[in-house]
Coordinates of C-alpha atoms in Angstrom, one line a residue:
M964 CA 7.2 -24.1 16.3
E965 CA 10.4 -22.1 16.3
E966 CA 11.2 -19.7 13.4
L967 CA 14.0 -21.2 11.4
K968 CA 17.1 -19.0 10.9
N969 CA 16.6 -18.6 7.1
E970 CA 12.9 -17.9 7.4
Q971 CA 11.3 -14.5 7.1
V972 CA 8.3 -13.3 8.9
L973 CA 5.2 -12.0 7.1
F974 CA 2.6 -9.9 8.8
V975 CA -0.9 -9.8 7.3
G976 CA -3.7 -7.2 7.7
T977 CA -7.3 -8.4 7.1
Y978 CA -10.9 -7.5 7.2
T979 CA -12.6 -9.2 10.2
D980 CA -16.1 -9.6 9.0
N981 CA -15.4 -13.0 7.4
G982 CA -13.8 -15.1 10.2
S983 CA -10.5 -13.3 10.6
E984 CA -9.6 -11.8 14.1
G985 CA -7.0 -9.2 13.2
I986 CA -3.3 -9.2 12.3
Y987 CA -1.7 -12.6 11.5
K988 CA 1.9 -13.6 11.0
F989 CA 3.4 -16.4 9.0
N990 CA 6.9 -17.9 8.6
F991 CA 8.1 -17.6 5.0
N992 CA 10.7 -20.0 3.6
P993 CA 12.7 -18.3 0.9
D994 CA 14.1 -21.6 -0.3
T995 CA 10.7 -23.2 -1.0
G996 CA 8.4 -20.2 -1.2
E997 CA 6.0 -21.6 1.4
L998 CA 4.1 -19.9 4.1
T999 CA 3.7 -21.9 7.4
N1000 CA 3.0 -21.4 11.1
K1001 CA 0.0 -19.1 10.9
T1002 CA -0.4 -17.2 14.2
L1003 CA -2.8 -14.5 15.3
A1004 CA -0.4 -11.6 16.2
A1005 CA -3.0 -9.1 17.4
K1006 CA -6.8 -9.1 17.8
I1007 CA -8.0 -5.9 16.2
K1008 CA -11.0 -4.9 14.0
N1009 CA -10.4 -4.5 10.3
P1010 CA -6.6 -3.9 10.3
S1011 CA -6.8 -3.2 6.5
Y1012 CA -3.4 -1.5 6.4
I1013 CA -0.3 -2.0 8.6
A1014 CA 3.2 -0.4 8.5
F1015 CA 6.4 -0.7 10.4
S1016 CA 8.6 2.1 11.7
P1017 CA 12.0 2.2 9.9
D1018 CA 13.8 0.5 12.8
R1019 CA 11.0 -2.2 12.9
N1020 CA 10.5 -1.6 16.6
S1021 CA 6.9 -0.3 16.1
L1022 CA 4.0 -1.4 14.0
Y1023 CA 1.0 0.8 13.2
A1024 CA -2.4 -0.6 12.2
V1025 CA -5.5 1.2 11.1
S1026 CA -8.9 -0.1 12.1
E1027 CA -11.0 0.6 8.9
V1028 CA -14.2 1.5 10.7
D1029 CA -16.5 4.5 11.1
D1030 CA -17.6 4.0 14.7
Y1031 CA -14.5 4.2 16.9
K1032 CA -15.3 7.6 18.4
E1033 CA -18.1 9.6 16.8
N1034 CA -17.8 8.7 13.1
N1035 CA -14.1 8.1 13.0
G1036 CA -11.7 5.2 12.6
S1037 CA -8.7 4.4 14.7
I1038 CA -5.0 3.7 14.6
T1039 CA -3.1 1.4 17.0
A1040 CA 0.6 1.5 17.8
F1041 CA 2.3 -1.8 18.8
N1042 CA 5.8 -2.5 20.1
V1043 CA 7.4 -5.3 18.2
K1044 CA 9.4 -7.7 20.5
D1045 CA 10.8 -10.8 18.8
T1046 CA 8.0 -10.5 16.2
A1047 CA 5.4 -10.4 18.9
L1048 CA 3.1 -7.4 19.0
V1049 CA 2.5 -5.6 22.2
K1050 CA -0.2 -2.8 22.1
I1051 CA 1.1 0.6 23.2
N1052 CA -1.9 3.0 22.5
E1053 CA -4.8 3.7 20.2
Q1054 CA -5.9 7.1 18.7
S1055 CA -8.7 8.4 16.6
T1056 CA -7.9 9.0 13.0
Y1057 CA -10.3 12.0 12.9
G1058 CA -12.0 10.6 9.8
A1059 CA -14.0 7.5 8.8
N1060 CA -12.5 4.4 7.2
P1061 CA -8.8 4.9 7.4
C1062 CA -7.1 2.8 4.7
Y1063 CA -3.3 3.7 4.7
V1064 CA -0.5 4.3 7.1
G1065 CA 2.7 6.2 6.0
V1066 CA 5.8 6.5 8.3
S1067 CA 8.5 9.1 7.9
D1068 CA 12.1 8.0 7.4
S1069 CA 12.9 9.3 10.9
G1070 CA 10.1 7.3 12.3
Q1071 CA 8.9 10.4 14.2
L1072 CA 5.8 11.1 12.0
V1073 CA 2.9 8.9 11.0
A1074 CA 0.3 9.8 8.5
V1075 CA -3.1 8.2 8.0
A1076 CA -5.4 8.5 5.0
N1077 CA -9.1 8.5 5.8
Y1078 CA -11.0 7.2 2.8
T1079 CA -14.5 8.1 3.7
G1080 CA -13.4 11.0 5.9
G1081 CA -11.7 12.6 3.0
N1082 CA -8.8 13.8 5.1
V1083 CA -5.3 13.0 6.4
A1084 CA -4.2 12.8 10.1
V1085 CA -0.5 13.4 10.9
Y1086 CA 0.8 12.3 14.3
G1087 CA 4.1 12.6 16.2
A1088 CA 5.4 9.1 17.0
S1089 CA 7.9 7.5 19.4
V1090 CA 8.5 4.3 21.3
N1091 CA 5.7 5.5 23.6
G1092 CA 3.2 5.3 20.7
L1093 CA 1.3 8.0 18.9
N1094 CA 0.7 11.5 20.2
S1095 CA -3.0 12.3 20.8
D1096 CA -2.9 15.6 19.0
A1097 CA -2.7 15.3 15.2
Q1098 CA -2.6 17.8 12.3
I1099 CA -5.7 17.2 10.2
I1100 CA -5.3 18.0 6.5
D1101 CA -8.9 18.3 5.1
H1102 CA -9.4 17.5 1.4
K1103 CA -13.1 18.0 1.6
L1104 CA -12.5 21.8 1.4
L1105 CA -10.6 21.5 -1.9
D1106 CA -13.5 20.8 -4.3
S1107 CA -17.2 21.5 -4.0
T1108 CA -18.3 19.2 -6.8
K1109 CA -16.1 16.1 -6.1
K1110 CA -16.1 13.9 -3.0
A1111 CA -12.7 13.7 -1.4
H1112 CA -11.3 10.1 -0.8
A1113 CA -7.7 10.2 0.6
H1114 CA -6.3 6.8 -0.2
M1115 CA -2.6 6.9 0.4
A1116 CA -0.3 9.2 2.5
S1117 CA 3.4 8.7 2.1
F1118 CA 6.5 10.6 3.1
I1119 CA 8.9 11.3 0.3
N1120 CA 12.0 13.1 1.5
D1121 CA 10.7 16.1 3.4
E1122 CA 7.3 16.1 1.7
L1123 CA 4.0 14.4 2.5
V1124 CA 2.4 13.1 -0.7
V1125 CA -1.3 12.1 -0.7
S1126 CA -3.3 10.5 -3.4
D1127 CA -7.0 11.4 -3.4
L1128 CA -9.1 9.0 -5.4
G1129 CA -12.2 11.2 -5.3
L1130 CA -10.5 14.4 -6.4
D1131 CA -8.3 12.8 -9.1
R1132 CA -5.3 14.6 -7.6
I1133 CA -2.0 13.8 -5.9
K1134 CA -1.5 16.5 -3.2
K1135 CA 1.9 17.5 -2.0
Y1136 CA 2.7 19.1 1.4
T1137 CA 6.0 20.4 2.9
Q1138 CA 6.9 20.8 6.5
A1139 CA 6.8 24.3 7.9
N1140 CA 6.2 25.9 11.3
G1141 CA 5.8 22.5 13.0
G1142 CA 3.2 21.2 10.5
F1143 CA 2.5 20.6 6.8
V1144 CA 1.5 23.2 4.2
E1145 CA 1.1 22.9 0.5
S1146 CA 4.4 22.6 -1.3
K1147 CA 5.5 24.7 -4.3
Q1148 CA 4.1 22.1 -6.6
K1149 CA 0.9 21.7 -4.6
E1150 CA -0.7 19.0 -6.8
L1151 CA -0.6 16.6 -9.7
I1152 CA -3.8 16.3 -11.7
L1153 CA -4.9 12.9 -13.1
A1154 CA -7.5 12.3 -15.8
E1155 CA -11.1 12.9 -14.8
G1156 CA -12.5 9.8 -13.1
A1157 CA -9.1 8.0 -13.0
G1158 CA -9.2 7.5 -9.3
P1159 CA -5.5 7.6 -8.2
R1160 CA -5.1 5.0 -5.4
H1161 CA -1.4 4.1 -4.7
F1162 CA 1.9 5.5 -6.0
V1163 CA 5.6 4.6 -6.0
T1164 CA 8.8 6.4 -6.9
S1165 CA 11.9 5.1 -8.6
A1166 CA 15.1 4.9 -6.5
G1167 CA 16.2 8.5 -7.1
E1168 CA 12.6 9.8 -7.2
E1169 CA 13.1 10.8 -10.9
F1170 CA 9.9 8.9 -11.8
L1171 CA 6.6 8.7 -10.0
Y1172 CA 4.1 6.0 -11.0
V1173 CA 0.4 6.2 -10.0
I1174 CA -2.0 3.3 -10.2
N1175 CA -5.6 4.5 -11.0
E1176 CA -8.3 2.4 -9.5
L1177 CA -11.3 3.5 -11.5
N1178 CA -10.0 3.6 -15.1
S1179 CA -7.5 0.7 -14.7
T1180 CA -4.4 2.6 -15.7
I1181 CA -0.9 3.5 -14.5
T1182 CA 0.3 7.1 -15.0
M1183 CA 4.0 8.0 -15.0
F1184 CA 5.3 11.4 -14.0
R1185 CA 8.8 12.5 -14.6
K1186 CA 10.7 15.0 -12.5
E1187 CA 12.0 18.1 -14.3
A1188 CA 13.6 21.0 -12.5
G1189 CA 12.4 19.6 -9.2
K1190 CA 8.8 19.2 -10.2
Y1191 CA 6.8 16.3 -11.6
H1192 CA 5.2 16.5 -15.0
G1193 CA 2.7 14.1 -16.6
K1194 CA 4.1 11.9 -19.3
D1195 CA 2.4 8.7 -20.2
T1196 CA -0.6 6.5 -19.2
Y1197 CA -0.7 2.8 -19.6
A1198 CA -3.7 0.4 -19.5
T1199 CA -3.4 -2.4 -16.9
V1200 CA -6.2 -4.7 -18.2
A1201 CA -6.2 -6.5 -21.5
S1202 CA -8.0 -4.7 -24.3
N1203 CA -10.4 -7.7 -24.8
F1204 CA -11.3 -8.0 -21.1
E1205 CA -15.0 -7.7 -20.6
G1206 CA -16.4 -6.8 -17.2
E1207 CA -15.5 -4.5 -14.4
S1208 CA -12.0 -4.3 -13.0
Y1209 CA -10.4 -2.0 -10.4
C1210 CA -6.7 -1.5 -9.8
A1211 CA -5.4 -1.9 -6.3
D1212 CA -1.6 -1.8 -5.6
L1213 CA 1.7 -1.3 -7.4
H1214 CA 5.4 -2.0 -6.5
L1215 CA 8.7 -1.7 -8.3
S1216 CA 11.0 -4.7 -8.1
P1217 CA 14.0 -4.1 -5.8
D1218 CA 16.3 -3.5 -8.8
G1219 CA 13.8 -1.0 -10.3
K1220 CA 13.7 -2.9 -13.6
Y1221 CA 10.0 -4.1 -13.3
L1222 CA 6.7 -2.5 -12.2
Y1223 CA 3.9 -4.7 -11.0
G1224 CA 0.2 -3.9 -10.4
T1225 CA -2.9 -5.7 -9.3
N1226 CA -6.3 -5.8 -11.2
R1227 CA -9.4 -6.7 -9.1
G1228 CA -11.9 -8.1 -11.5
E1229 CA -9.6 -9.3 -14.3
N1230 CA -7.8 -10.9 -11.3
T1231 CA -4.3 -10.5 -12.7
M1232 CA -1.0 -9.0 -11.9
V1233 CA 0.2 -6.8 -14.7
I1234 CA 3.9 -6.7 -15.4
F1235 CA 5.8 -3.8 -17.0
K1236 CA 9.5 -3.5 -17.9
V1237 CA 10.9 -0.1 -16.9
D1238 CA 13.2 1.8 -19.2
A1239 CA 15.9 3.0 -16.8
T1240 CA 16.6 6.2 -18.8
T1241 CA 13.1 7.4 -19.8
G1242 CA 11.0 5.7 -17.1
N1243 CA 8.7 4.5 -19.9
L1244 CA 6.9 1.2 -19.4
E1245 CA 6.8 -1.8 -21.7
L1246 CA 4.1 -4.4 -21.2
V1247 CA 5.6 -7.8 -20.4
G1248 CA 2.3 -9.5 -19.7
R1249 CA -0.3 -10.5 -17.1
E1250 CA -0.4 -13.4 -14.7
S1251 CA -3.5 -14.8 -13.1
V1252 CA -3.4 -14.3 -9.3
K1253 CA -5.0 -17.7 -8.7
G1254 CA -7.7 -16.1 -6.7
D1255 CA -10.3 -13.4 -6.6
W1256 CA -9.9 -9.7 -5.9
P1257 CA -6.1 -9.2 -5.5
R1258 CA -5.7 -6.2 -3.2
N1259 CA -2.3 -5.5 -1.7
F1260 CA 0.9 -7.5 -2.6
T1261 CA 4.5 -7.4 -1.6
I1262 CA 7.9 -8.5 -3.0
D1263 CA 10.0 -10.4 -0.5
P1264 CA 13.3 -8.9 0.7
T1265 CA 15.3 -11.2 -1.7
G1266 CA 13.3 -10.0 -4.7
K1267 CA 12.8 -13.6 -5.6
Y1268 CA 9.1 -13.9 -4.7
V1269 CA 5.8 -11.9 -5.1
L1270 CA 3.0 -12.6 -2.6
V1271 CA -0.5 -11.5 -3.4
A1272 CA -3.4 -11.0 -0.9
N1273 CA -6.7 -12.2 -2.6
Q1274 CA -9.4 -10.6 -0.6
R1275 CA -12.5 -12.5 -1.9
S1276 CA -11.0 -15.9 -2.4
N1277 CA -9.5 -15.8 1.1
N1278 CA -6.0 -16.8 0.1
I1279 CA -2.4 -15.6 -0.1
V1280 CA -0.6 -16.7 -3.3
V1281 CA 3.1 -17.0 -3.7
F1282 CA 4.8 -16.6 -7.1
N1283 CA 8.5 -17.1 -8.0
R1284 CA 9.8 -14.0 -9.7
D1285 CA 12.2 -14.2 -12.7
A1286 CA 14.5 -11.3 -12.0
E1287 CA 15.8 -11.3 -15.6
N1288 CA 12.4 -11.3 -17.4
G1289 CA 10.1 -10.1 -14.7
T1290 CA 7.7 -13.0 -15.2
L1291 CA 5.9 -14.8 -12.4
R1292 CA 5.4 -18.6 -11.7
F1293 CA 2.9 -20.0 -9.2
V1294 CA 4.6 -21.7 -6.2
S1295 CA 2.2 -22.1 -3.3
Q1296 CA -0.8 -20.7 -1.6
V1297 CA -2.3 -20.6 1.9
D1298 CA -5.8 -19.9 3.1
L1299 CA -6.7 -16.9 5.3
P1300 CA -10.0 -15.0 5.6
S1301 CA -10.1 -11.6 3.7
P1302 CA -6.3 -10.8 3.5
V1303 CA -5.7 -7.3 2.3
C1304 CA -2.2 -6.1 3.4
L1305 CA 1.1 -8.0 3.4
I1306 CA 4.4 -6.7 4.9
F1307 CA 7.6 -8.5 5.7
Y1308 CA 9.2 -7.9 9.1

């Protein structure tokens, strides 16, 4: 089946212990909001996070395992040719259970967060794949009482920013002497036991939003004189919700007017309206994700749809997004074993 001109291509990372074989791709029709033409794009174990280079010519996928070499996970580089994935090379992540890939704006650096390993590996990257030598930034050395769990590593301007769920910190590193060293503002500290998981910045980086897995909150930091300072924290689950719930992912709408986050347990997408001047959040509401354990989600390039990967109910759910009000309306769903990462080509 040929990809229609108006269709977009969605790549999906999965866990492979439940019938999945690796990375899949779908055609997405922005007119109808339907996913079709499921194809296995690459056979790989537990590609729980995938990311493209800025030019879309390369795709990087972690294998969230602890037995690749010694007790480490791995990362694989693929060439992307007409949406087909061609493996280039594979490297150790120098830590167990890698769960995130960040790519620099230049495409020449790739960072991997190792959750169980408690560290970050930073590689040089090119069309020939990933360099074998990586800088290892070890968070296990930072705290003798808490257990480091690096969960996200992302390049923001010339800095590498890392959320550590176990240390309740956001660490910041700056490039110097061919590697990364602690920046002038070396860390942001979250509430004890918050569990910072993912973060996102506003278009001008004036505001930084952190979604906290363990206490189901979003914390907003505002930049003042070049440094971020803590401002406000917002609950993501309803006050009358009973039971356990763990936040997963968050994204701003393309126009920056709305912030969305997923709750695993309450099984909802929380919706906040963003004040453009103050960065403050106002609760719009929560929408059922029509499934169980919403992990990663994405907003399509048009900003018209939100797609959610429900890990435990084995489905990807598509919602139409009201750009004016931020609200979501169920459109369609498709079955896939243990989907956990969604990214448009």
